[in-house]
Amino acid sequence: MNIAVFTRSTPDTAAKVEVDGTGAVTWGDAATVVNPWDEYALEEAISRAKDTKGKATVIAIGPEMHNEALKHSLAMGMNEAVRVWDAALEGADALAYATVAAGVVNKIGDVDLVIAGKESVDVGTDQHIFQIARKLGWPMLSYVSQIIELDADAKTIKVERLLEQGKQVVTSKLPAVISVMKDINEPRYPSFIGIRKASKAEIPVWALGDLGVTLPAARTRVVTFKNLPPRDTTFELIEGGSPEELAAKLLDKLLEEKVL
Amino acid sequence: MSAVYVLVETFKGEGVGASWEALGVGRTLADQMSVPLTALVFGEGARAVAEVAAQYGAEKAIICADATLAEYRLEPYAALLTKLVQDNAPKAVIAPATSRGREVMAASAADTDSPMISDVMGLTVSGDGKLTAERPAYAGKVLSDVAVEVDGTQFITIRSRAFKANDLNAGATAEIEEVAAALAEDAIVSKVESFEEEAGSVNLADAAIIISGGRGMANNPKDAPADAEDAEIWKAQDGFESTLKPLADALGAAVGASRAAVDAGFIPYAHQVGQTGKTVAPDLYIAAGISGAIQHQAGMRTSKIIVAINKDPEAPIFKMARFGVVGDLYQVVPALTEEVKKRLGN
């Protein structure tokens, strides 16, 4: 079974991200890493492709910084990597991203399953994932915490989805797009050999012309990035006395603040 | 005549709280745009929920209680929303940014090539009716203003607890229109096999009060039973169950956890707050035995009042907290639970 995963490079999760004087988002000299949610998608793709003797392809849509995520993916064990970039993609919104992503999946051809991490932390959304499914015309199963069955011959999938109110078990036909949660697996670390191989890999870059898709005009535009409003830093240490006295003092304060 | 639509989410035939917040946003927008506010209610009990939506400000409702919509699935829900948008060209569609709202709205925006802004925390409308929204980026570490650039229906999902619902007006009614489903059952490839409901303690996004535990949960003074597979995990799990849960029950709060606690196997992932977990904005957030790594802060920093209970006075969580108690959570939390029961009764 051939599986495709979309990924991107995002600032390290521990990085302090800020908007600088020019309005640009910066994370100092912190490293970029593979989008943390995507590690689960990559792990699932690698193991499922191996089980079904298929191929796992990782794709990034974006400028060169996203090679970082692609190399990490190859080092983990993804079979092939492709990056898509075109100057026309600068400032692309989710709909444009999804249109291009669907074009990549169609160009690769013979893809049975697209796996995405739950969301991208940089753009802070999952919108594009659902839109890839719609642009492909495939069913979408989101928030998957477990693939219960994956039948390459019958082209069916059965998953458990983690929703606010509980767990839903759903079956669907392939090809399909799924987005996966952290619960689904334990991502592997890249092996030493994997890292060495990935560092030498030449990653092809496709342009829009290679995909035969027409880029829709951006429907939305980021006007500005802003730093978070500063939190009120008033701090009061509740101290002195037994746990019972501390608890009583704390409760007094919480009742004063009217949050109970 | 055009309208502002609000997609009202239901569960077991009742409206979900975040939907009333969406109706509050919809009401404001509809007034600004001088168009009616229409609630869309699909699934079981649609008519009864539409009547409640009227009390929260909708003057019209479009309902569909077709059997294909009884159990939520993306395909039939998105197909019907897409059809309604294509037929009636509303100015905007608003939905809560729940699991369901996120995917139905994104799917329908893709079907109709419409602009969409998700997870919105603030919204303004310009003279020509185009929306600009404030939303988080980079896992909540910065904010962005995103503007709609084109004409057409604008899709907006709103973050839970970022907007207030209007007060319930018990006498209000809506003009209810019933429509047919857009997809027949044999055109829907996904089939729900089962649904296992989880008790309400996990719905963090809607919670007004959250009490979260971290690594410090492992310092439970109780002895793990001899047959426990891992004494540390047993202690922490017991702590969540017999120390945090009673306080949560007494306060009507949800139980959260840090990534460290989830990764250590102390509590299921559904409880995780922070980057790669849930983003929450309760009135009161009590962090017990949580050091407060930047990833955790990103998920809870918009909480109104933060209380930190930690043995380590140097823990970064104290820098965000309004109130702090330096002490053992296994002493402070049970004492707080007793005090709450004593004073607030229950």
Coordinates of C-alpha atoms in Angstrom, one line a residue:
Chain A
M1 CA 0.0 0.0 0.0
N2 CA 1.4 3.4 -1.0
I3 CA 1.1 6.0 1.7
A4 CA 1.8 9.8 1.6
V5 CA 2.5 12.1 4.5
F6 CA 2.6 15.9 4.4
T7 CA 5.0 17.5 6.8
R8 CA 6.8 20.8 7.5
S9 CA 9.7 22.2 9.5
T10 CA 8.5 24.1 12.6
P11 CA 10.4 25.8 15.4
D12 CA 11.5 23.5 18.2
T13 CA 8.6 23.1 20.7
A14 CA 10.7 24.5 23.5
A15 CA 11.7 27.6 21.5
K16 CA 10.5 31.1 22.5
V17 CA 8.7 32.4 19.5
E18 CA 8.3 36.2 19.1
V19 CA 7.4 38.9 16.7
D20 CA 10.4 41.1 16.1
G21 CA 10.6 44.9 15.4
T22 CA 10.0 44.3 11.6
G23 CA 6.9 42.3 12.2
A24 CA 8.5 39.0 11.4
V25 CA 8.1 35.8 13.5
T26 CA 11.5 34.7 14.9
W27 CA 12.6 31.9 17.2
G28 CA 16.2 33.2 17.7
D29 CA 18.8 30.5 17.1
A30 CA 16.5 27.7 18.1
A31 CA 16.5 24.7 15.7
T32 CA 13.6 23.8 13.4
V33 CA 12.2 20.3 13.8
V34 CA 9.7 18.2 12.0
N35 CA 6.2 19.5 13.0
P36 CA 5.7 17.6 16.3
W37 CA 2.3 16.1 15.3
D38 CA 3.8 14.7 12.1
E39 CA 6.1 12.3 13.8
Y40 CA 3.1 10.1 14.6
A41 CA 1.9 10.3 11.0
L42 CA 5.4 9.4 9.8
E43 CA 5.8 6.5 12.2
E44 CA 2.4 5.1 11.1
A45 CA 3.2 5.5 7.4
I46 CA 6.6 3.8 7.8
S47 CA 5.3 0.8 9.6
R48 CA 2.1 0.4 7.6
A49 CA 3.9 0.7 4.2
K50 CA 6.4 -1.9 5.4
D51 CA 3.6 -4.3 6.5
T52 CA 1.9 -4.1 3.2
K53 CA 5.1 -4.0 1.1
G54 CA 4.3 -0.6 -0.2
K55 CA 6.0 2.7 -0.4
A56 CA 5.9 5.7 2.0
T57 CA 6.4 9.1 0.5
V58 CA 6.9 12.3 2.5
I59 CA 6.0 15.7 1.0
A60 CA 6.6 19.2 2.1
I61 CA 5.1 22.3 0.4
G62 CA 7.3 25.3 1.1
P63 CA 10.7 26.8 0.8
E64 CA 14.1 25.2 1.5
M65 CA 13.8 25.3 5.3
H66 CA 11.3 22.4 5.0
N67 CA 14.1 20.1 3.7
E68 CA 15.0 19.7 7.4
A69 CA 11.6 18.0 8.1
L70 CA 12.0 15.9 4.9
K71 CA 15.5 14.7 5.8
H72 CA 14.3 13.8 9.3
S73 CA 11.5 11.8 7.7
L74 CA 13.9 10.0 5.4
A75 CA 16.1 9.3 8.4
M76 CA 13.2 7.8 10.2
G77 CA 12.6 5.4 7.3
M78 CA 10.3 7.1 4.8
N79 CA 11.1 5.8 1.3
E80 CA 11.0 8.9 -0.8
A81 CA 10.7 12.7 -0.3
V82 CA 9.5 15.5 -2.5
R83 CA 9.4 19.2 -1.9
V84 CA 7.0 21.5 -3.8
W85 CA 7.9 25.1 -4.2
D86 CA 7.1 27.9 -6.5
A87 CA 7.4 31.6 -6.0
A88 CA 3.6 31.8 -6.6
L89 CA 3.1 29.9 -3.4
E90 CA 4.4 32.7 -1.2
G91 CA 1.5 33.8 1.1
A92 CA -0.7 30.8 0.0
D93 CA -3.6 30.1 2.3
A94 CA -5.0 26.7 3.4
L95 CA -7.2 26.4 0.3
A96 CA -4.2 27.0 -2.0
Y97 CA -2.1 24.6 0.0
A98 CA -4.8 21.9 -0.2
T99 CA -5.2 22.4 -3.9
V100 CA -1.5 21.9 -4.5
A101 CA -1.3 19.0 -2.0
A102 CA -4.1 17.2 -3.9
G103 CA -2.1 17.9 -7.1
V104 CA 1.0 16.2 -5.6
V105 CA -0.9 13.1 -4.5
N106 CA -2.4 12.8 -8.0
K107 CA 1.0 13.2 -9.6
I108 CA 2.5 10.5 -7.4
G109 CA -0.4 8.3 -8.4
D110 CA -1.5 5.1 -6.9
V111 CA -1.7 6.5 -3.3
D112 CA -4.1 4.6 -1.1
L113 CA -3.8 6.6 2.1
V114 CA -2.7 10.1 3.0
I115 CA -1.7 10.5 6.7
A116 CA -1.4 13.9 8.3
G117 CA -0.4 14.8 11.8
K118 CA -3.3 16.4 13.8
E119 CA -2.3 20.0 12.9
S120 CA 0.7 22.2 11.9
V121 CA 2.0 24.1 14.8
D122 CA 3.3 27.1 12.8
V123 CA 0.1 28.0 11.0
G124 CA -1.7 26.7 14.0
T125 CA -4.4 25.0 12.0
D126 CA -5.7 21.7 10.6
Q127 CA -7.9 23.3 8.0
H128 CA -5.7 22.3 5.1
I129 CA -5.9 18.6 6.0
F130 CA -9.6 18.4 5.6
Q131 CA -9.4 20.5 2.5
I132 CA -6.8 18.1 0.9
A133 CA -9.4 15.3 1.3
R134 CA -12.2 17.4 -0.3
K135 CA -9.9 18.5 -3.2
L136 CA -9.0 14.8 -3.8
G137 CA -12.7 13.8 -3.4
W138 CA -11.6 11.2 -0.8
P139 CA -13.2 10.4 2.6
M140 CA -11.6 12.0 5.6
L141 CA -11.2 10.3 9.0
S142 CA -9.8 12.8 11.5
Y143 CA -8.4 12.5 15.1
V144 CA -7.5 8.9 14.6
S145 CA -6.1 7.3 17.8
Q146 CA -5.8 3.8 16.3
I147 CA -5.9 2.1 13.0
I148 CA -7.9 -1.1 13.8
E149 CA -7.8 -2.6 10.4
L150 CA -6.2 -1.7 7.1
D151 CA -7.0 -4.0 4.2
A152 CA -4.9 -3.3 1.2
D153 CA -6.8 -5.8 -1.0
A154 CA -10.3 -4.9 0.0
K155 CA -9.3 -1.2 0.1
T156 CA -10.9 -0.6 3.4
I157 CA -9.9 1.0 6.7
K158 CA -11.3 0.8 10.2
V159 CA -10.2 3.4 12.8
E160 CA -10.9 4.6 16.3
R161 CA -11.4 8.4 16.5
L162 CA -10.9 10.4 19.7
L163 CA -13.6 13.0 20.0
E164 CA -14.7 15.4 22.8
Q165 CA -17.4 13.1 24.0
G166 CA -15.8 9.8 23.5
K167 CA -14.4 7.3 21.1
Q168 CA -16.0 6.5 17.7
V169 CA -15.1 3.4 15.6
V170 CA -15.6 4.1 11.9
T171 CA -15.0 2.2 8.7
S172 CA -14.4 3.7 5.3
K173 CA -13.1 2.9 1.9
L174 CA -9.7 3.7 0.5
P175 CA -8.2 5.8 -0.8
A176 CA -8.7 8.1 2.2
V177 CA -7.1 10.9 4.2
I178 CA -6.6 10.4 7.9
S179 CA -5.2 12.7 10.6
V180 CA -3.6 11.0 13.6
M181 CA -3.3 11.9 17.3
K182 CA -0.5 11.3 19.6
D183 CA -2.1 8.2 21.1
I184 CA -1.6 6.2 17.9
N185 CA 2.0 5.1 18.3
E186 CA 5.5 5.8 19.7
P187 CA 7.5 7.4 16.9
R188 CA 10.9 5.9 16.3
Y189 CA 14.2 7.9 16.5
P190 CA 16.1 8.1 13.2
S191 CA 18.9 5.5 13.1
F192 CA 22.5 6.4 12.6
I193 CA 22.5 4.8 9.2
G194 CA 19.2 6.5 8.4
I195 CA 20.6 9.9 9.2
R196 CA 23.7 9.2 7.1
K197 CA 21.6 8.1 4.1
A198 CA 19.2 11.0 4.5
S199 CA 22.0 13.6 4.6
K200 CA 23.1 12.4 1.2
A201 CA 19.6 12.2 -0.4
E202 CA 18.9 14.6 -3.2
I203 CA 15.3 15.8 -2.7
P204 CA 13.5 16.7 -5.9
V205 CA 11.7 20.0 -6.0
W206 CA 8.5 20.2 -8.0
A207 CA 7.0 23.5 -9.3
L208 CA 3.4 24.2 -10.0
G209 CA 4.0 23.5 -13.7
D210 CA 5.0 19.9 -12.8
L211 CA 1.7 19.4 -11.0
G212 CA -0.7 20.8 -13.6
V213 CA -2.8 22.6 -11.0
T214 CA -4.0 26.1 -11.2
L215 CA -3.4 27.9 -7.9
P216 CA -6.5 29.5 -6.6
A217 CA -6.1 33.1 -5.5
A218 CA -5.6 33.5 -1.7
R219 CA -8.9 33.8 0.0
T220 CA -7.4 35.0 3.2
R221 CA -4.1 36.8 4.1
V222 CA -2.2 37.2 7.3
V223 CA -2.2 41.0 7.8
T224 CA 0.1 41.0 10.8
F225 CA 1.7 38.8 13.5
K226 CA 1.5 40.1 17.1
N227 CA 3.1 39.2 20.4
L228 CA 0.8 38.0 23.1
P229 CA -0.6 40.7 25.4
P230 CA 1.5 40.6 28.6
R231 CA -0.1 38.7 31.4
D232 CA -0.9 40.6 34.6
T233 CA 2.1 39.6 36.6
T234 CA 0.6 40.2 40.0
F235 CA 1.6 37.3 42.1
E236 CA 0.6 36.4 45.6
L237 CA 2.3 33.7 47.6
I238 CA -0.1 32.0 50.0
E239 CA 2.1 31.1 52.9
G240 CA 2.2 30.3 56.6
G241 CA 0.5 27.5 58.5
S242 CA -0.8 24.0 58.0
P243 CA -2.1 22.7 54.7
E244 CA -5.6 23.4 56.1
E245 CA -4.8 27.0 56.8
L246 CA -3.1 27.4 53.3
A247 CA -6.2 25.9 51.7
A248 CA -8.5 28.2 53.6
K249 CA -6.5 31.3 52.6
L250 CA -6.3 30.2 49.0
L251 CA -10.1 29.6 48.9
D252 CA -10.7 33.0 50.3
K253 CA -8.7 34.5 47.5
L254 CA -10.4 32.5 44.8
L255 CA -13.8 33.5 46.1
E256 CA -12.7 37.1 46.1
E257 CA -11.7 36.7 42.5
K258 CA -15.2 35.3 41.7
V259 CA -13.8 32.3 39.8
L260 CA -15.7 29.7 41.8
Chain B
M1 CA -32.2 37.5 1.4
S2 CA -28.8 36.7 2.7
A3 CA -28.0 35.8 6.3
V4 CA -25.4 34.8 8.8
Y5 CA -25.5 31.1 9.5
V6 CA -24.4 29.4 12.7
L7 CA -23.8 25.7 12.6
V8 CA -25.1 24.4 16.0
E9 CA -23.5 21.3 17.2
T10 CA -25.6 18.7 19.0
F11 CA -24.7 15.6 21.0
K12 CA -27.4 13.1 21.9
G13 CA -30.1 15.5 20.8
E14 CA -28.9 18.5 22.8
G15 CA -27.0 21.6 21.8
V16 CA -23.3 21.7 22.7
G17 CA -22.4 24.7 24.9
A18 CA -19.8 26.1 22.5
S19 CA -22.6 26.5 19.9
W20 CA -24.3 29.2 22.1
E21 CA -21.1 31.1 22.0
A22 CA -21.1 30.8 18.2
L23 CA -24.7 32.1 18.2
G24 CA -23.5 35.1 20.3
V25 CA -20.9 35.9 17.7
G26 CA -23.4 35.3 14.9
R27 CA -25.9 37.7 16.5
T28 CA -23.4 40.5 16.6
L29 CA -22.3 39.9 13.0
A30 CA -25.9 39.7 11.7
D31 CA -26.7 43.0 13.4
Q32 CA -23.6 44.6 12.0
M33 CA -24.5 43.3 8.5
S34 CA -28.2 43.9 8.9
V35 CA -29.2 40.4 7.9
P36 CA -31.1 37.7 9.8
L37 CA -29.3 35.1 12.0
T38 CA -30.1 31.6 11.0
A39 CA -29.2 28.5 13.1
L40 CA -28.4 25.3 11.2
V41 CA -29.2 22.2 13.2
F42 CA -28.7 18.7 11.8
G43 CA -29.4 15.4 13.4
E44 CA -31.4 13.9 16.2
G45 CA -33.7 16.4 18.0
A46 CA -32.9 19.1 15.5
R47 CA -36.3 20.9 16.0
A48 CA -36.0 21.1 19.8
V49 CA -32.4 22.3 19.6
A50 CA -33.5 24.9 17.0
E51 CA -36.0 26.2 19.5
V52 CA -33.2 26.6 22.1
A53 CA -31.1 28.3 19.4
A54 CA -33.9 30.9 19.0
Q55 CA -33.7 31.7 22.7
Y56 CA -29.9 32.3 22.2
G57 CA -30.6 34.8 19.4
A58 CA -31.4 33.0 16.1
E59 CA -34.5 34.4 14.3
K60 CA -34.5 31.6 11.7
A61 CA -33.5 28.0 11.8
I62 CA -32.8 25.4 9.0
I63 CA -33.1 21.9 10.3
C64 CA -32.6 18.4 9.0
A65 CA -33.4 15.4 11.1
D66 CA -32.8 12.8 8.4
A67 CA -31.6 9.4 9.6
T68 CA -28.3 9.7 7.7
L69 CA -27.4 12.6 10.1
A70 CA -28.4 10.9 13.3
E71 CA -24.9 9.9 14.1
Y72 CA -22.3 12.6 13.2
R73 CA -20.2 11.9 10.1
L74 CA -18.3 14.4 8.0
E75 CA -19.6 13.4 4.6
P76 CA -23.4 14.0 5.0
Y77 CA -22.9 17.0 7.3
A78 CA -20.4 18.7 5.0
A79 CA -22.5 17.9 1.9
L80 CA -25.6 19.5 3.4
L81 CA -23.7 22.6 4.6
T82 CA -22.2 22.9 1.2
K83 CA -25.6 22.7 -0.5
L84 CA -27.1 25.3 1.8
V85 CA -24.1 27.7 1.2
Q86 CA -24.4 27.1 -2.6
D87 CA -28.2 27.7 -2.7
N88 CA -28.4 30.6 -0.3
A89 CA -25.0 32.4 -0.3
P90 CA -25.0 33.4 3.3
K91 CA -22.6 36.3 4.2
A92 CA -20.8 34.1 6.8
V93 CA -21.0 30.7 8.5
I94 CA -19.9 30.5 12.1
A95 CA -19.2 27.3 14.1
P96 CA -17.5 26.4 17.3
A97 CA -13.9 25.2 16.7
T98 CA -14.7 21.7 18.1
S99 CA -13.4 18.5 16.4
R100 CA -16.6 18.5 14.4
G101 CA -16.8 22.2 13.6
R102 CA -13.2 22.3 12.4
E103 CA -13.7 19.5 9.8
V104 CA -17.2 20.3 8.6
M105 CA -16.4 23.9 8.1
A106 CA -13.0 23.3 6.4
A107 CA -14.6 20.7 4.1
S108 CA -17.4 22.9 3.1
A109 CA -15.1 25.9 2.6
A110 CA -13.1 23.7 0.2
D111 CA -16.2 22.5 -1.6
T112 CA -17.3 26.1 -2.3
D113 CA -13.7 27.6 -2.6
S114 CA -14.6 30.0 0.2
P115 CA -12.4 31.9 2.6
M116 CA -12.1 30.4 6.1
I117 CA -10.4 31.5 9.3
S118 CA -10.2 29.0 12.1
D119 CA -9.8 29.2 15.9
V120 CA -10.9 32.8 16.0
M121 CA -10.5 34.7 19.3
G122 CA -11.6 38.2 18.0
L123 CA -13.6 39.4 15.0
T124 CA -14.2 42.7 13.2
V125 CA -16.2 43.5 10.1
S126 CA -15.2 46.2 7.6
G127 CA -17.5 48.5 5.7
D128 CA -17.7 46.1 2.7
G129 CA -18.7 43.2 5.0
K130 CA -15.3 41.4 4.9
L131 CA -14.1 40.0 8.2
T132 CA -10.7 40.3 9.9
A133 CA -10.0 37.8 12.7
E134 CA -7.5 37.4 15.5
R135 CA -6.2 33.9 15.9
P136 CA -3.3 32.1 17.5
A137 CA -0.2 30.9 15.5
Y138 CA 2.9 29.0 16.4
A139 CA 1.1 26.9 19.0
G140 CA -0.3 29.9 20.7
K141 CA 3.1 31.6 21.2
V142 CA 2.1 34.5 19.0
L143 CA -1.2 35.9 17.6
S144 CA -2.1 36.9 14.0
D145 CA -4.6 39.1 12.3
V146 CA -6.0 37.3 9.2
A147 CA -8.2 39.2 6.7
V148 CA -10.7 37.8 4.2
E149 CA -9.6 38.9 0.7
V150 CA -12.5 37.9 -1.5
D151 CA -16.2 38.2 -1.7
G152 CA -18.4 35.2 -1.0
T153 CA -19.4 33.3 2.1
Q154 CA -16.9 33.6 4.9
F155 CA -16.3 30.5 7.1
I156 CA -15.3 31.2 10.7
T157 CA -14.7 28.7 13.6
I158 CA -14.4 30.3 17.0
R159 CA -12.3 29.1 19.9
S160 CA -14.2 27.8 22.9
R161 CA -14.6 30.4 25.7
A162 CA -13.2 33.3 23.6
F163 CA -16.7 34.8 23.2
K164 CA -19.7 34.9 25.5
A165 CA -23.1 33.5 24.7
N166 CA -26.0 35.9 24.8
D167 CA -28.3 35.6 27.8
L168 CA -31.1 33.1 27.2
N169 CA -34.4 34.8 26.1
A170 CA -37.0 32.3 27.1
G171 CA -39.8 33.8 25.1
A172 CA -37.9 34.0 21.7
T173 CA -39.0 31.8 18.8
A174 CA -37.5 31.2 15.4
E175 CA -39.1 30.5 12.0
I176 CA -38.1 26.9 11.4
E177 CA -37.5 25.5 7.9
E178 CA -37.0 21.8 7.4
V179 CA -34.7 20.7 4.5
A180 CA -33.8 17.3 3.0
A181 CA -30.4 15.7 3.4
A182 CA -27.9 16.2 0.6
L183 CA -26.6 12.7 0.5
A184 CA -28.4 9.3 0.5
E185 CA -27.0 6.6 2.8
D186 CA -25.6 4.6 -0.1
A187 CA -23.5 7.6 -1.2
I188 CA -21.8 7.8 2.2
V189 CA -18.7 5.6 2.4
S190 CA -18.0 6.0 6.1
K191 CA -20.0 3.9 8.5
V192 CA -20.0 4.3 12.3
E193 CA -19.6 1.0 14.0
S194 CA -19.7 2.1 17.6
F195 CA -19.4 5.0 20.0
E196 CA -18.1 4.7 23.5
E197 CA -19.0 7.7 25.5
E198 CA -16.4 9.0 28.0
A199 CA -17.6 10.6 31.2
G200 CA -17.6 14.5 31.0
S201 CA -14.3 14.9 32.9
V202 CA -12.2 15.2 29.7
N203 CA -13.9 18.1 27.9
L204 CA -11.2 20.6 28.6
A205 CA -12.0 23.2 26.0
D206 CA -15.4 24.1 27.5
A207 CA -14.3 23.8 31.2
A208 CA -14.6 26.9 33.4
I209 CA -12.3 25.3 36.0
I210 CA -9.4 22.9 35.3
I211 CA -7.2 21.1 37.8
S212 CA -4.1 19.6 36.2
G213 CA -1.4 17.3 37.5
G214 CA 2.2 16.9 36.3
R215 CA 5.3 15.0 37.1
G216 CA 4.8 15.8 40.8
M217 CA 1.9 13.3 40.9
A218 CA 4.5 10.6 41.3
N219 CA 5.2 11.8 44.8
N220 CA 2.2 10.1 46.3
P221 CA 3.0 9.1 49.8
K222 CA 0.8 6.0 49.5
D223 CA 2.7 2.8 49.0
A224 CA 2.1 1.0 45.7
P225 CA 0.7 -2.5 46.1
A226 CA 3.3 -5.2 45.7
D227 CA 1.8 -6.4 42.5
A228 CA 1.8 -3.0 40.8
E229 CA 3.7 -3.2 37.5
D230 CA 5.4 0.1 38.1
A231 CA 5.3 1.7 41.5
E232 CA 5.7 5.3 40.2
I233 CA 3.0 5.0 37.6
W234 CA 0.7 3.4 40.1
K235 CA 1.2 6.2 42.6
A236 CA 0.6 8.9 40.0
Q237 CA -2.5 7.2 38.7
D238 CA -3.8 6.8 42.2
G239 CA -3.0 10.5 42.8
F240 CA -5.1 11.6 39.8
E241 CA -7.9 9.4 40.9
S242 CA -8.0 9.8 44.7
T243 CA -6.4 13.3 45.1
L244 CA -7.1 15.5 42.0
K245 CA -10.5 13.9 41.0
P246 CA -12.2 14.6 44.3
L247 CA -11.2 18.3 44.1
A248 CA -12.4 18.4 40.4
D249 CA -15.7 16.8 41.5
A250 CA -16.1 19.3 44.3
L251 CA -15.5 22.3 42.0
G252 CA -17.3 20.9 38.9
A253 CA -13.9 21.0 37.2
A254 CA -12.2 19.0 34.4
V255 CA -9.0 17.1 35.0
G256 CA -6.0 18.1 32.9
A257 CA -2.3 17.0 32.8
S258 CA 1.1 18.1 31.6
R259 CA 2.8 16.4 28.7
A260 CA 5.3 14.9 31.2
A261 CA 2.5 13.2 33.1
V262 CA 0.9 11.9 29.9
D263 CA 4.2 10.6 28.4
A264 CA 5.1 8.9 31.7
G265 CA 1.8 7.0 31.4
F266 CA 0.1 8.6 34.5
I267 CA -3.1 9.5 32.6
P268 CA -4.5 9.2 29.1
Y269 CA -3.6 11.6 26.3
A270 CA -7.1 13.1 26.1
H271 CA -6.2 15.0 29.3
Q272 CA -3.0 16.7 28.0
V273 CA -2.9 20.5 28.1
G274 CA -0.3 22.4 26.0
Q275 CA 1.4 22.0 22.7
T276 CA 0.6 18.6 21.2
G277 CA -2.4 18.6 23.6
K278 CA -5.4 20.9 24.2
T279 CA -5.4 24.7 24.4
V280 CA -7.6 25.8 27.2
A281 CA -8.9 29.1 28.6
P282 CA -10.7 28.4 31.9
D283 CA -11.6 31.0 34.5
L284 CA -9.5 29.0 37.0
Y285 CA -6.5 26.8 36.2
I286 CA -5.0 24.9 39.1
A287 CA -1.6 23.4 38.3
A288 CA -0.5 20.8 40.8
G289 CA 3.0 19.4 40.6
I290 CA 3.5 21.0 37.2
S291 CA 6.8 22.8 36.6
G292 CA 5.4 24.8 33.7
A293 CA 7.5 24.1 30.6
I294 CA 7.0 26.6 27.7
Q295 CA 5.0 23.9 25.8
H296 CA 2.6 23.7 28.7
Q297 CA 2.3 27.5 29.1
A298 CA 1.3 27.8 25.5
G299 CA -1.8 25.7 26.2
M300 CA -3.0 27.4 29.3
R301 CA -1.7 31.0 29.4
T302 CA -5.0 32.5 28.5
S303 CA -6.6 31.1 31.7
K304 CA -8.0 33.9 33.8
I305 CA -6.6 32.9 37.2
I306 CA -3.7 30.5 37.5
V307 CA -2.9 28.8 40.8
A308 CA 0.4 26.9 41.1
I309 CA 0.9 24.3 43.8
N310 CA 4.5 23.0 43.7
K311 CA 7.2 21.9 46.1
D312 CA 9.8 23.7 44.1
P313 CA 9.7 27.5 44.6
E314 CA 11.8 28.0 41.5
A315 CA 9.3 26.2 39.2
P316 CA 8.6 28.5 36.1
I317 CA 4.8 28.0 36.7
F318 CA 5.0 30.5 39.6
K319 CA 6.0 33.2 37.1
M320 CA 2.6 32.8 35.4
A321 CA 0.5 32.3 38.5
R322 CA -1.7 34.7 40.3
F323 CA -1.6 32.7 43.4
G324 CA 1.1 30.2 44.5
V325 CA 1.4 27.7 47.2
V326 CA 4.9 26.2 47.8
G327 CA 4.1 22.8 49.3
D328 CA 3.3 19.2 48.7
L329 CA 0.3 18.8 46.5
Y330 CA -0.6 15.6 48.4
Q331 CA -1.2 17.7 51.5
V332 CA -2.5 20.9 50.0
V333 CA -5.0 19.5 47.5
P334 CA -6.9 17.2 49.9
A335 CA -7.1 20.2 52.4
L336 CA -8.4 22.4 49.6
T337 CA -11.0 19.7 48.7
E338 CA -12.2 19.6 52.3
E339 CA -12.4 23.3 52.5
V340 CA -14.3 23.6 49.3
K341 CA -16.8 21.0 50.4
K342 CA -17.2 22.7 53.8
R343 CA -17.8 26.1 52.4
L344 CA -19.5 25.5 49.0
G345 CA -21.3 22.4 50.1
N346 CA -21.4 19.3 47.9

